[in-house]
GROMACS .gro file of N, CA and C in nm:
model
  297
    1LEU      N    1   0.090  -0.095  -0.017
    1LEU     CA    2   0.021   0.005  -0.023
    1LEU      C    3   0.104   0.141   0.015
    2GLY      N    4   0.229   0.087   0.013
    2GLY     CA    5   0.326   0.244  -0.007
    2GLY      C    6   0.421   0.197   0.111
    3PRO      N    7   0.525   0.286   0.087
    3PRO     CA    8   0.596   0.274   0.199
    3PRO      C    9   0.673   0.321   0.316
    4HIS      N   10   0.533   0.387   0.340
    4HIS     CA   11   0.508   0.498   0.489
    4HIS      C   12   0.381   0.434   0.532
    5MET      N   13   0.480   0.416   0.691
    5MET     CA   14   0.340   0.365   0.775
    5MET      C   15   0.375   0.439   0.892
    6ALA      N   16   0.263   0.483   0.946
    6ALA     CA   17   0.252   0.588   1.031
    6ALA      C   18   0.146   0.494   1.161
    7GLU      N   19   0.198   0.492   1.320
    7GLU     CA   20   0.068   0.485   1.441
    7GLU      C   21   0.049   0.626   1.486
    8SER      N   22  -0.115   0.629   1.527
    8SER     CA   23  -0.121   0.741   1.606
    8SER      C   24  -0.245   0.702   1.638
    9THR      N   25  -0.294   0.841   1.744
    9THR     CA   26  -0.438   0.793   1.818
    9THR      C   27  -0.525   0.918   1.736
   10SER      N   28  -0.654   0.881   1.733
   10SER     CA   29  -0.740   0.961   1.644
   10SER      C   30  -0.764   1.043   1.732
   11PRO      N   31  -0.759   1.195   1.736
   11PRO     CA   32  -0.788   1.289   1.808
   11PRO      C   33  -0.938   1.308   1.857
   12LYS      N   34  -1.038   1.312   1.764
   12LYS     CA   35  -1.140   1.260   1.778
   12LYS      C   36  -1.232   1.169   1.857
   13THR      N   37  -1.147   1.036   1.881
   13THR     CA   38  -1.192   0.910   1.921
   13THR      C   39  -1.150   0.880   2.034
   14GLY      N   40  -0.975   0.889   2.028
   14GLY     CA   41  -0.858   0.830   2.062
   14GLY      C   42  -0.872   0.659   2.042
   15GLU      N   43  -0.905   0.639   1.962
   15GLU     CA   44  -0.897   0.530   1.921
   15GLU      C   45  -0.743   0.498   1.814
   16ARG      N   46  -0.655   0.368   1.823
   16ARG     CA   47  -0.542   0.364   1.775
   16ARG      C   48  -0.555   0.392   1.588
   17LEU      N   49  -0.444   0.457   1.539
   17LEU     CA   50  -0.494   0.480   1.362
   17LEU      C   51  -0.324   0.393   1.345
   18VAL      N   52  -0.365   0.338   1.212
   18VAL     CA   53  -0.243   0.317   1.118
   18VAL      C   54  -0.257   0.382   0.995
   19THR      N   55  -0.151   0.463   0.933
   19THR     CA   56  -0.163   0.507   0.845
   19THR      C   57  -0.093   0.482   0.735
   20LEU      N   58  -0.120   0.407   0.623
   20LEU     CA   59  -0.027   0.361   0.464
   20LEU      C   60  -0.040   0.489   0.426
   21ALA      N   61   0.078   0.496   0.355
   21ALA     CA   62   0.069   0.656   0.251
   21ALA      C   63   0.165   0.623   0.137
   22SER      N   64   0.117   0.630   0.035
   22SER     CA   65   0.230   0.663  -0.096
   22SER      C   66   0.353   0.743  -0.080
   23ASP      N   67   0.452   0.717  -0.133
   23ASP     CA   68   0.574   0.809  -0.147
   23ASP      C   69   0.490   0.974  -0.127
   24ASP      N   70   0.445   1.015  -0.261
   24ASP     CA   71   0.431   1.155  -0.215
   24ASP      C   72   0.359   1.196  -0.138
   25ARG      N   73   0.281   1.085  -0.093
   25ARG     CA   74   0.153   1.105   0.042
   25ARG      C   75   0.031   1.172  -0.057
   26SER      N   76  -0.007   1.159  -0.219
   26SER     CA   77  -0.082   1.160  -0.273
   26SER      C   78  -0.221   1.078  -0.232
   27PHE      N   79  -0.180   0.949  -0.163
   27PHE     CA   80  -0.282   0.827  -0.141
   27PHE      C   81  -0.238   0.811  -0.016
   28GLU      N   82  -0.335   0.795   0.081
   28GLU     CA   83  -0.370   0.808   0.187
   28GLU      C   84  -0.468   0.656   0.257
   29PHE      N   85  -0.421   0.523   0.328
   29PHE     CA   86  -0.503   0.434   0.370
   29PHE      C   87  -0.509   0.454   0.515
   30HIS      N   88  -0.619   0.473   0.597
   30HIS     CA   89  -0.662   0.481   0.701
   30HIS      C   90  -0.743   0.339   0.791
   31LEU      N   91  -0.694   0.295   0.903
   31LEU     CA   92  -0.714   0.179   0.959
   31LEU      C   93  -0.747   0.166   1.105
   32LYS      N   94  -0.831   0.137   1.177
   32LYS     CA   95  -0.843   0.139   1.334
   32LYS      C   96  -0.798  -0.030   1.333
   33PRO      N   97  -0.664  -0.054   1.343
   33PRO     CA   98  -0.663  -0.169   1.405
   33PRO      C   99  -0.730  -0.279   1.519
   34ASP      N  100  -0.759  -0.207   1.632
   34ASP     CA  101  -0.833  -0.303   1.729
   34ASP      C  102  -0.946  -0.308   1.664
   35ALA      N  103  -1.010  -0.312   1.582
   35ALA     CA  104  -1.107  -0.291   1.527
   35ALA      C  105  -1.186  -0.434   1.437
   36ILE      N  106  -1.004  -0.494   1.405
   36ILE     CA  107  -1.028  -0.622   1.309
   36ILE      C  108  -0.992  -0.722   1.431
   37ALA      N  109  -1.089  -0.846   1.385
   37ALA     CA  110  -1.083  -0.935   1.444
   37ALA      C  111  -1.052  -1.032   1.425
   38ARG      N  112  -1.036  -1.074   1.224
   38ARG     CA  113  -0.989  -1.166   1.177
   38ARG      C  114  -0.973  -1.082   1.028
   39VAL      N  115  -0.852  -1.200   0.930
   39VAL     CA  116  -0.816  -1.141   0.855
   39VAL      C  117  -0.790  -1.278   0.751
   40ILE      N  118  -0.875  -1.283   0.664
   40ILE     CA  119  -0.927  -1.369   0.590
   40ILE      C  120  -0.791  -1.369   0.431
   41PHE      N  121  -0.759  -1.441   0.386
   41PHE     CA  122  -0.676  -1.454   0.252
   41PHE      C  123  -0.723  -1.558   0.159
   42ALA      N  124  -0.816  -1.499   0.060
   42ALA     CA  125  -0.893  -1.590  -0.034
   42ALA      C  126  -0.820  -1.604  -0.141
   43GLU      N  127  -0.837  -1.681  -0.243
   43GLU     CA  128  -0.761  -1.619  -0.365
   43GLU      C  129  -0.918  -1.736  -0.474
   44VAL      N  130  -0.941  -1.603  -0.586
   44VAL     CA  131  -1.054  -1.664  -0.638
   44VAL      C  132  -1.082  -1.629  -0.788
   45ASP      N  133  -1.062  -1.746  -0.847
   45ASP     CA  134  -1.060  -1.753  -0.988
   45ASP      C  135  -1.170  -1.669  -1.063
   46ARG      N  136  -1.115  -1.608  -1.167
   46ARG     CA  137  -1.212  -1.517  -1.298
   46ARG      C  138  -1.221  -1.636  -1.372
   47PRO      N  139  -1.282  -1.780  -1.408
   47PRO     CA  140  -1.294  -1.770  -1.547
   47PRO      C  141  -1.330  -1.703  -1.643
   48ASP      N  142  -1.385  -1.609  -1.613
   48ASP     CA  143  -1.443  -1.531  -1.757
   48ASP      C  144  -1.314  -1.436  -1.813
   49SER      N  145  -1.233  -1.382  -1.723
   49SER     CA  146  -1.125  -1.328  -1.740
   49SER      C  147  -1.002  -1.360  -1.712
   50GLY      N  148  -0.991  -1.484  -1.680
   50GLY     CA  149  -0.847  -1.583  -1.664
   50GLY      C  150  -0.807  -1.560  -1.586
   51LYS      N  151  -0.804  -1.478  -1.493
   51LYS     CA  152  -0.740  -1.442  -1.383
   51LYS      C  153  -0.769  -1.443  -1.259
   52THR      N  154  -0.618  -1.484  -1.178
   52THR     CA  155  -0.731  -1.513  -1.011
   52THR      C  156  -0.698  -1.357  -0.922
   53LEU      N  157  -0.786  -1.355  -0.873
   53LEU     CA  158  -0.813  -1.276  -0.759
   53LEU      C  159  -0.732  -1.273  -0.623
   54ARG      N  160  -0.649  -1.237  -0.547
   54ARG     CA  161  -0.598  -1.235  -0.433
   54ARG      C  162  -0.699  -1.158  -0.357
   55ILE      N  163  -0.727  -1.189  -0.271
   55ILE     CA  164  -0.805  -1.081  -0.143
   55ILE      C  165  -0.753  -1.102  -0.013
   56ILE      N  166  -0.758  -0.992   0.055
   56ILE     CA  167  -0.722  -0.968   0.178
   56ILE      C  168  -0.838  -0.902   0.269
   57ARG      N  169  -0.891  -0.990   0.309
   57ARG     CA  170  -1.025  -0.933   0.384
   57ARG      C  171  -1.023  -0.877   0.516
   58MET      N  172  -1.056  -0.783   0.609
   58MET     CA  173  -1.041  -0.766   0.727
   58MET      C  174  -1.190  -0.752   0.763
   59LEU      N  175  -1.196  -0.845   0.886
   59LEU     CA  176  -1.323  -0.803   0.903
   59LEU      C  177  -1.366  -0.763   1.092
   60ARG      N  178  -1.446  -0.745   1.088
   60ARG     CA  179  -1.547  -0.736   1.234
   60ARG      C  180  -1.574  -0.836   1.333
   61GLU      N  181  -1.542  -0.854   1.453
   61GLU     CA  182  -1.620  -0.973   1.516
   61GLU      C  183  -1.709  -1.004   1.501
   62ASP      N  184  -1.823  -0.980   1.419
   62ASP     CA  185  -1.940  -0.991   1.359
   62ASP      C  186  -1.969  -1.010   1.244
   63ASP      N  187  -1.766  -1.039   1.231
   63ASP     CA  188  -1.743  -1.088   1.062
   63ASP      C  189  -1.855  -0.997   0.968
   64GLY      N  190  -1.876  -0.858   1.017
   64GLY     CA  191  -1.921  -0.741   0.937
   64GLY      C  192  -1.758  -0.702   0.830
   65PRO      N  193  -1.770  -0.658   0.736
   65PRO     CA  194  -1.618  -0.614   0.650
   65PRO      C  195  -1.620  -0.461   0.711
   66ILE      N  196  -1.450  -0.477   0.724
   66ILE     CA  197  -1.342  -0.361   0.744
   66ILE      C  198  -1.356  -0.289   0.633
   67CYS      N  199  -1.262  -0.396   0.529
   67CYS     CA  200  -1.210  -0.373   0.398
   67CYS      C  201  -1.193  -0.482   0.377
   68SER      N  202  -1.155  -0.477   0.213
   68SER     CA  203  -1.101  -0.551   0.141
   68SER      C  204  -0.999  -0.474   0.013
   69LEU      N  205  -0.886  -0.577   0.038
   69LEU     CA  206  -0.754  -0.559  -0.054
   69LEU      C  207  -0.792  -0.646  -0.144
   70ILE      N  208  -0.780  -0.621  -0.300
   70ILE     CA  209  -0.744  -0.691  -0.397
   70ILE      C  210  -0.639  -0.670  -0.507
   71LEU      N  211  -0.555  -0.797  -0.499
   71LEU     CA  212  -0.463  -0.802  -0.599
   71LEU      C  213  -0.498  -0.885  -0.733
   72ALA      N  214  -0.490  -0.840  -0.855
   72ALA     CA  215  -0.519  -0.898  -0.948
   72ALA      C  216  -0.445  -0.944  -1.038
   73ASP      N  217  -0.429  -1.060  -1.098
   73ASP     CA  218  -0.322  -1.092  -1.188
   73ASP      C  219  -0.283  -1.006  -1.314
   74GLY      N  220  -0.156  -1.012  -1.334
   74GLY     CA  221  -0.177  -0.910  -1.423
   74GLY      C  222  -0.073  -0.787  -1.370
   75GLY      N  223  -0.071  -0.793  -1.224
   75GLY     CA  224  -0.003  -0.665  -1.174
   75GLY      C  225   0.134  -0.725  -1.107
   76ASP      N  226   0.195  -0.665  -1.030
   76ASP     CA  227   0.355  -0.662  -0.988
   76ASP      C  228   0.387  -0.845  -0.946
   77ASP      N  229   0.486  -0.881  -1.010
   77ASP     CA  230   0.528  -1.030  -0.972
   77ASP      C  231   0.550  -1.041  -0.806
   78GLU      N  232   0.610  -0.878  -0.780
   78GLU     CA  233   0.654  -0.891  -0.634
   78GLU      C  234   0.543  -0.909  -0.577
   79ALA      N  235   0.435  -0.823  -0.588
   79ALA     CA  236   0.347  -0.826  -0.481
   79ALA      C  237   0.272  -0.954  -0.454
   80VAL      N  238   0.249  -1.059  -0.624
   80VAL     CA  239   0.204  -1.154  -0.573
   80VAL      C  240   0.324  -1.196  -0.465
   81SER      N  241   0.385  -1.201  -0.527
   81SER     CA  242   0.486  -1.306  -0.413
   81SER      C  243   0.503  -1.286  -0.262
   82TRP      N  244   0.497  -1.174  -0.266
   82TRP     CA  245   0.426  -1.087  -0.123
   82TRP      C  246   0.315  -1.180  -0.086
   83TYR      N  247   0.184  -1.172  -0.136
   83TYR     CA  248   0.061  -1.247  -0.066
   83TYR      C  249   0.080  -1.387  -0.038
   84LYS      N  250   0.155  -1.420  -0.171
   84LYS     CA  251   0.200  -1.597  -0.125
   84LYS      C  252   0.296  -1.612   0.016
   85ALA      N  253   0.375  -1.536   0.008
   85ALA     CA  254   0.440  -1.571   0.150
   85ALA      C  255   0.389  -1.486   0.242
   86MET      N  256   0.265  -1.426   0.265
   86MET     CA  257   0.186  -1.423   0.380
   86MET      C  258   0.101  -1.484   0.414
   87THR      N  259   0.079  -1.622   0.297
   87THR     CA  260  -0.004  -1.730   0.340
   87THR      C  261   0.047  -1.827   0.368
   88ILE      N  262   0.214  -1.848   0.374
   88ILE     CA  263   0.263  -1.918   0.388
   88ILE      C  264   0.281  -1.901   0.532
   89ARG      N  265   0.321  -1.821   0.593
   89ARG     CA  266   0.362  -1.772   0.689
   89ARG      C  267   0.231  -1.730   0.814
   90TYR      N  268   0.077  -1.738   0.751
   90TYR     CA  269  -0.024  -1.663   0.820
   90TYR      C  270  -0.111  -1.787   0.816
   91GLY      N  271  -0.111  -1.836   0.727
   91GLY     CA  272  -0.234  -1.964   0.666
   91GLY      C  273  -0.356  -1.873   0.605
   92TYR      N  274  -0.431  -1.909   0.592
   92TYR     CA  275  -0.601  -1.852   0.577
   92TYR      C  276  -0.645  -1.744   0.609
   93GLU      N  277  -0.637  -1.786   0.726
   93GLU     CA  278  -0.675  -1.691   0.853
   93GLU      C  279  -0.603  -1.692   0.915
   94VAL      N  280  -0.674  -1.575   1.027
   94VAL     CA  281  -0.568  -1.472   1.113
   94VAL      C  282  -0.679  -1.452   1.216
   95ARG      N  283  -0.709  -1.481   1.312
   95ARG     CA  284  -0.731  -1.445   1.415
   95ARG      C  285  -0.690  -1.291   1.504
   96SER      N  286  -0.723  -1.228   1.541
   96SER     CA  287  -0.690  -1.126   1.644
   96SER      C  288  -0.602  -1.175   1.780
   97GLY      N  289  -0.463  -1.158   1.731
   97GLY     CA  290  -0.377  -1.180   1.866
   97GLY      C  291  -0.290  -1.303   1.841
   98ASP      N  292  -0.365  -1.389   1.709
   98ASP     CA  293  -0.318  -1.486   1.639
   98ASP      C  294  -0.110  -1.444   1.610
   99ALA      N  295  -0.091  -1.352   1.531
   99ALA     CA  296  -0.008  -1.253   1.464
   99ALA      C  297   0.084  -1.266   1.553
   0.00000   0.00000   0.00000
């Protein structure tokens, strides 16, 4: 998601925040990590396009979605290698406190 990562506390809610940003800070992604109860790694083949989607789903305790990050085929080989390394290291499901 970017080479820059910072942790902070929300001035409005007091919740812990993680910010991931691009080099030029033109893109930022803010996440409340304490809200994440589980992370699911899924691979979905798309026969219509011949591509495989590699999805990281972050879920709340009630399995409600927080966000999904999707890596499609045809992208960066380094990103696909990173995704595969994550599934080897953590498996296809990680619960809060397991990592």
